[in-house]
Amino acid sequence: DRKLIRVDRDDLTVDMWDEPFHTYGITIDPDGGIWACNKNLGRFDPETETWETMLVEDWNGYFGHTGGCMIDAEGRIWKSINDKLYAVDYQTFDIVDQVTLPEGLVWGVAVDYDGYVWGVPRSGDTAYRVDPDTHEIESVGGLVGAYTYSDMTGFLLISVAPG
């Protein structure tokens, strides 16, 4: 029984909602929507307390499990499934782009302060930095058992943190 949980930082009260599917990554859009990720994407609206979902790719690879997600400054949710990064418009749910990386099982997805999208394969030794405009891919090697997902760069935190 998986739940999305909100804790009020002033009085520590807790609200809980059922997740629409098994989720892995999480990100927040500019309108305050909370996104849960797997091979599906789900957007939770805190105002209406409802979920809207979409299937990104019907992929049944590694235990049917896919990696994280993160939103960029252009309003695209970047989502990994196997060796692909998908970009989904956060307002329309349309898949607006995709990039194939040199290896699969990309778990970690992050956006950095310069707008590059990072993909990190699970337990790999290389991270990939993707230019979302040109699809140019740079490799950063020398990692040992890399494992990360969602906001590994801190970009999301600074984007949504109260002023």
PDB file of C-alpha atoms in Angstrom:
ATOM      1  CA  ASP A   1       0.000   0.000   0.000  1.00  0.00           C
ATOM      2  CA  ARG A   2       1.980   2.968  -1.290  1.00  0.00           C
ATOM      3  CA  LYS A   3       1.135   6.503  -0.257  1.00  0.00           C
ATOM      4  CA  LEU A   4       1.965  10.074  -1.141  1.00  0.00           C
ATOM      5  CA  ILE A   5       2.461  11.813   2.196  1.00  0.00           C
ATOM      6  CA  ARG A   6       2.403  15.524   3.057  1.00  0.00           C
ATOM      7  CA  VAL A   7       3.653  16.735   6.417  1.00  0.00           C
ATOM      8  CA  ASP A   8       2.755  20.279   7.468  1.00  0.00           C
ATOM      9  CA  ARG A   9       6.017  21.776   8.703  1.00  0.00           C
ATOM     10  CA  ASP A  10       4.255  24.117  11.149  1.00  0.00           C
ATOM     11  CA  ASP A  11       2.143  21.642  13.128  1.00  0.00           C
ATOM     12  CA  LEU A  12       3.442  18.285  11.780  1.00  0.00           C
ATOM     13  CA  THR A  13      -0.033  17.114  10.735  1.00  0.00           C
ATOM     14  CA  VAL A  14       0.014  14.409   8.075  1.00  0.00           C
ATOM     15  CA  ASP A  15      -2.139  13.946   4.954  1.00  0.00           C
ATOM     16  CA  MET A  16      -1.940  10.765   2.859  1.00  0.00           C
ATOM     17  CA  TRP A  17      -3.203   9.731  -0.565  1.00  0.00           C
ATOM     18  CA  ASP A  18      -2.946   6.405  -2.385  1.00  0.00           C
ATOM     19  CA  GLU A  19      -0.495   6.364  -5.280  1.00  0.00           C
ATOM     20  CA  PRO A  20      -2.044   5.329  -8.630  1.00  0.00           C
ATOM     21  CA  PHE A  21       0.802   2.870  -9.387  1.00  0.00           C
ATOM     22  CA  HIS A  22       4.142   1.785  -7.947  1.00  0.00           C
ATOM     23  CA  THR A  23       6.275   4.923  -8.107  1.00  0.00           C
ATOM     24  CA  TYR A  24       9.980   5.519  -8.037  1.00  0.00           C
ATOM     25  CA  GLY A  25      10.989   9.087  -8.861  1.00  0.00           C
ATOM     26  CA  ILE A  26       9.275  12.286  -7.812  1.00  0.00           C
ATOM     27  CA  THR A  27       9.397  15.888  -9.008  1.00  0.00           C
ATOM     28  CA  ILE A  28       7.327  19.070  -8.642  1.00  0.00           C
ATOM     29  CA  ASP A  29       6.122  21.304 -11.480  1.00  0.00           C
ATOM     30  CA  PRO A  30       5.859  25.139 -11.442  1.00  0.00           C
ATOM     31  CA  ASP A  31       2.120  24.940 -10.660  1.00  0.00           C
ATOM     32  CA  GLY A  32       2.721  22.813  -7.549  1.00  0.00           C
ATOM     33  CA  GLY A  33       1.742  19.522  -9.182  1.00  0.00           C
ATOM     34  CA  ILE A  34       3.575  16.553  -7.707  1.00  0.00           C
ATOM     35  CA  TRP A  35       4.774  14.000 -10.251  1.00  0.00           C
ATOM     36  CA  ALA A  36       5.325  10.335  -9.457  1.00  0.00           C
ATOM     37  CA  CYS A  37       7.242   8.269 -11.986  1.00  0.00           C
ATOM     38  CA  ASN A  38       7.682   4.740 -13.242  1.00  0.00           C
ATOM     39  CA  LYS A  39       6.819   3.524 -16.762  1.00  0.00           C
ATOM     40  CA  ASN A  40       3.791   5.691 -16.058  1.00  0.00           C
ATOM     41  CA  LEU A  41       3.741   9.322 -15.040  1.00  0.00           C
ATOM     42  CA  GLY A  42       1.227  10.552 -12.514  1.00  0.00           C
ATOM     43  CA  ARG A  43       0.525  14.151 -11.566  1.00  0.00           C
ATOM     44  CA  PHE A  44      -1.114  14.818  -8.203  1.00  0.00           C
ATOM     45  CA  ASP A  45      -3.033  18.093  -7.901  1.00  0.00           C
ATOM     46  CA  PRO A  46      -2.881  19.226  -4.241  1.00  0.00           C
ATOM     47  CA  GLU A  47      -5.892  21.510  -4.758  1.00  0.00           C
ATOM     48  CA  THR A  48      -8.290  18.823  -6.002  1.00  0.00           C
ATOM     49  CA  GLU A  49      -6.426  15.921  -4.331  1.00  0.00           C
ATOM     50  CA  THR A  50      -6.684  13.892  -7.543  1.00  0.00           C
ATOM     51  CA  TRP A  51      -4.245  12.069  -9.827  1.00  0.00           C
ATOM     52  CA  GLU A  52      -3.947  12.291 -13.611  1.00  0.00           C
ATOM     53  CA  THR A  53      -1.834   9.546 -15.197  1.00  0.00           C
ATOM     54  CA  MET A  54      -0.301   8.533 -18.504  1.00  0.00           C
ATOM     55  CA  LEU A  55       1.639   5.533 -19.767  1.00  0.00           C
ATOM     56  CA  VAL A  56       4.972   6.676 -21.209  1.00  0.00           C
ATOM     57  CA  GLU A  57       6.119   3.320 -22.564  1.00  0.00           C
ATOM     58  CA  ASP A  58       4.756  -0.166 -21.984  1.00  0.00           C
ATOM     59  CA  TRP A  59       8.154  -1.562 -21.015  1.00  0.00           C
ATOM     60  CA  ASN A  60       8.578  -4.743 -18.984  1.00  0.00           C
ATOM     61  CA  GLY A  61      12.338  -4.897 -18.632  1.00  0.00           C
ATOM     62  CA  TYR A  62      14.171  -5.086 -15.335  1.00  0.00           C
ATOM     63  CA  PHE A  63      11.300  -6.255 -13.103  1.00  0.00           C
ATOM     64  CA  GLY A  64       9.040  -3.891 -15.051  1.00  0.00           C
ATOM     65  CA  HIS A  65      10.776  -1.088 -13.188  1.00  0.00           C
ATOM     66  CA  THR A  66      12.073   2.154 -14.606  1.00  0.00           C
ATOM     67  CA  GLY A  67      13.989   5.079 -13.210  1.00  0.00           C
ATOM     68  CA  GLY A  68      13.510   8.580 -11.910  1.00  0.00           C
ATOM     69  CA  CYS A  69      12.252  11.829 -13.334  1.00  0.00           C
ATOM     70  CA  MET A  70      12.767  15.560 -13.044  1.00  0.00           C
ATOM     71  CA  ILE A  71      11.354  18.743 -14.524  1.00  0.00           C
ATOM     72  CA  ASP A  72      13.489  21.286 -16.349  1.00  0.00           C
ATOM     73  CA  ALA A  73      13.129  25.077 -16.627  1.00  0.00           C
ATOM     74  CA  GLU A  74      11.201  24.628 -19.909  1.00  0.00           C
ATOM     75  CA  GLY A  75       8.395  22.634 -18.261  1.00  0.00           C
ATOM     76  CA  ARG A  76       9.480  19.230 -19.549  1.00  0.00           C
ATOM     77  CA  ILE A  77       9.387  16.214 -17.254  1.00  0.00           C
ATOM     78  CA  TRP A  78      12.454  14.127 -18.170  1.00  0.00           C
ATOM     79  CA  LYS A  79      11.784  10.445 -17.517  1.00  0.00           C
ATOM     80  CA  SER A  80      14.031   7.419 -18.016  1.00  0.00           C
ATOM     81  CA  ILE A  81      12.967   4.024 -19.309  1.00  0.00           C
ATOM     82  CA  ASN A  82      15.799   1.569 -20.038  1.00  0.00           C
ATOM     83  CA  ASP A  83      18.197   3.443 -22.373  1.00  0.00           C
ATOM     84  CA  LYS A  84      15.866   6.335 -23.247  1.00  0.00           C
ATOM     85  CA  LEU A  85      15.147   9.725 -21.760  1.00  0.00           C
ATOM     86  CA  TYR A  86      11.652  10.944 -22.567  1.00  0.00           C
ATOM     87  CA  ALA A  87      10.544  14.572 -22.262  1.00  0.00           C
ATOM     88  CA  VAL A  88       6.869  15.077 -21.400  1.00  0.00           C
ATOM     89  CA  ASP A  89       5.184  18.499 -21.384  1.00  0.00           C
ATOM     90  CA  TYR A  90       3.923  18.979 -17.830  1.00  0.00           C
ATOM     91  CA  GLN A  91       0.777  20.814 -18.926  1.00  0.00           C
ATOM     92  CA  THR A  92      -0.363  18.661 -21.857  1.00  0.00           C
ATOM     93  CA  PHE A  93       1.145  15.240 -21.002  1.00  0.00           C
ATOM     94  CA  ASP A  94       2.466  15.082 -24.587  1.00  0.00           C
ATOM     95  CA  ILE A  95       5.787  13.322 -25.199  1.00  0.00           C
ATOM     96  CA  VAL A  96       7.747  16.137 -26.826  1.00  0.00           C
ATOM     97  CA  ASP A  97      11.208  14.573 -27.177  1.00  0.00           C
ATOM     98  CA  GLN A  98      13.299  11.479 -26.575  1.00  0.00           C
ATOM     99  CA  VAL A  99      17.017  10.743 -26.457  1.00  0.00           C
ATOM    100  CA  THR A 100      18.649   7.309 -26.586  1.00  0.00           C
ATOM    101  CA  LEU A 101      21.656   6.910 -24.284  1.00  0.00           C
ATOM    102  CA  PRO A 102      24.645   4.570 -24.896  1.00  0.00           C
ATOM    103  CA  GLU A 103      23.527   2.077 -22.222  1.00  0.00           C
ATOM    104  CA  GLY A 104      20.350   0.958 -20.523  1.00  0.00           C
ATOM    105  CA  LEU A 105      18.848   0.719 -17.051  1.00  0.00           C
ATOM    106  CA  VAL A 106      19.090   4.479 -16.544  1.00  0.00           C
ATOM    107  CA  TRP A 107      17.808   5.023 -13.027  1.00  0.00           C
ATOM    108  CA  GLY A 108      18.964   8.505 -12.127  1.00  0.00           C
ATOM    109  CA  VAL A 109      17.569  11.515 -13.957  1.00  0.00           C
ATOM    110  CA  ALA A 110      18.394  15.071 -13.026  1.00  0.00           C
ATOM    111  CA  VAL A 111      18.575  18.514 -14.567  1.00  0.00           C
ATOM    112  CA  ASP A 112      21.460  20.809 -13.707  1.00  0.00           C
ATOM    113  CA  TYR A 113      21.635  24.594 -13.403  1.00  0.00           C
ATOM    114  CA  ASP A 114      22.755  24.914 -17.035  1.00  0.00           C
ATOM    115  CA  GLY A 115      19.743  22.960 -18.333  1.00  0.00           C
ATOM    116  CA  TYR A 116      21.575  19.734 -19.134  1.00  0.00           C
ATOM    117  CA  VAL A 117      19.734  16.482 -18.426  1.00  0.00           C
ATOM    118  CA  TRP A 118      21.725  13.791 -16.624  1.00  0.00           C
ATOM    119  CA  GLY A 119      21.121  10.055 -16.903  1.00  0.00           C
ATOM    120  CA  VAL A 120      22.847   7.624 -14.546  1.00  0.00           C
ATOM    121  CA  PRO A 121      22.555   3.879 -15.161  1.00  0.00           C
ATOM    122  CA  ARG A 122      21.867   1.796 -12.072  1.00  0.00           C
ATOM    123  CA  SER A 123      25.074   0.591 -10.403  1.00  0.00           C
ATOM    124  CA  GLY A 124      27.060   1.810 -13.400  1.00  0.00           C
ATOM    125  CA  ASP A 125      30.401   3.538 -13.708  1.00  0.00           C
ATOM    126  CA  THR A 126      29.364   6.281 -16.152  1.00  0.00           C
ATOM    127  CA  ALA A 127      26.920   9.192 -16.072  1.00  0.00           C
ATOM    128  CA  TYR A 128      25.617  10.844 -19.233  1.00  0.00           C
ATOM    129  CA  ARG A 129      25.052  14.571 -19.651  1.00  0.00           C
ATOM    130  CA  VAL A 130      22.619  15.394 -22.463  1.00  0.00           C
ATOM    131  CA  ASP A 131      22.087  18.720 -24.154  1.00  0.00           C
ATOM    132  CA  PRO A 132      18.270  18.731 -24.510  1.00  0.00           C
ATOM    133  CA  ASP A 133      18.424  21.000 -27.579  1.00  0.00           C
ATOM    134  CA  THR A 134      21.105  19.243 -29.653  1.00  0.00           C
ATOM    135  CA  HIS A 135      20.948  15.738 -28.087  1.00  0.00           C
ATOM    136  CA  GLU A 136      24.738  15.824 -27.774  1.00  0.00           C
ATOM    137  CA  ILE A 137      25.778  13.324 -25.095  1.00  0.00           C
ATOM    138  CA  GLU A 138      28.877  13.639 -22.920  1.00  0.00           C
ATOM    139  CA  SER A 139      30.101  10.767 -20.739  1.00  0.00           C
ATOM    140  CA  VAL A 140      31.494  11.182 -17.238  1.00  0.00           C
ATOM    141  CA  GLY A 141      33.284   8.006 -16.146  1.00  0.00           C
ATOM    142  CA  GLY A 142      35.068   6.774 -13.067  1.00  0.00           C
ATOM    143  CA  LEU A 143      31.973   6.251 -10.923  1.00  0.00           C
ATOM    144  CA  VAL A 144      31.686   3.196  -8.701  1.00  0.00           C
ATOM    145  CA  GLY A 145      28.255   1.578  -8.361  1.00  0.00           C
ATOM    146  CA  ALA A 146      26.442   4.811  -9.153  1.00  0.00           C
ATOM    147  CA  TYR A 147      22.877   4.918  -7.862  1.00  0.00           C
ATOM    148  CA  THR A 148      20.760   8.031  -7.797  1.00  0.00           C
ATOM    149  CA  TYR A 149      17.428   9.364  -8.984  1.00  0.00           C
ATOM    150  CA  SER A 150      15.504  12.634  -9.113  1.00  0.00           C
ATOM    151  CA  ASP A 151      17.201  15.795  -7.790  1.00  0.00           C
ATOM    152  CA  MET A 152      20.885  14.829  -7.557  1.00  0.00           C
ATOM    153  CA  THR A 153      21.959  18.324  -8.675  1.00  0.00           C
ATOM    154  CA  GLY A 154      19.865  20.457  -6.314  1.00  0.00           C
ATOM    155  CA  PHE A 155      18.207  22.287  -9.219  1.00  0.00           C
ATOM    156  CA  LEU A 156      14.669  21.230  -8.293  1.00  0.00           C
ATOM    157  CA  LEU A 157      15.073  22.195  -4.653  1.00  0.00           C
ATOM    158  CA  ILE A 158      16.211  25.700  -5.509  1.00  0.00           C
ATOM    159  CA  SER A 159      13.435  25.970  -8.133  1.00  0.00           C
ATOM    160  CA  VAL A 160      10.562  25.202  -5.751  1.00  0.00           C
ATOM    161  CA  ALA A 161      11.884  26.277  -2.352  1.00  0.00           C
ATOM    162  CA  PRO A 162       9.944  29.154  -0.792  1.00  0.00           C
ATOM    163  CA  GLY A 163      11.748  32.484  -1.137  1.00  0.00           C
TER     164      GLY A 163
END
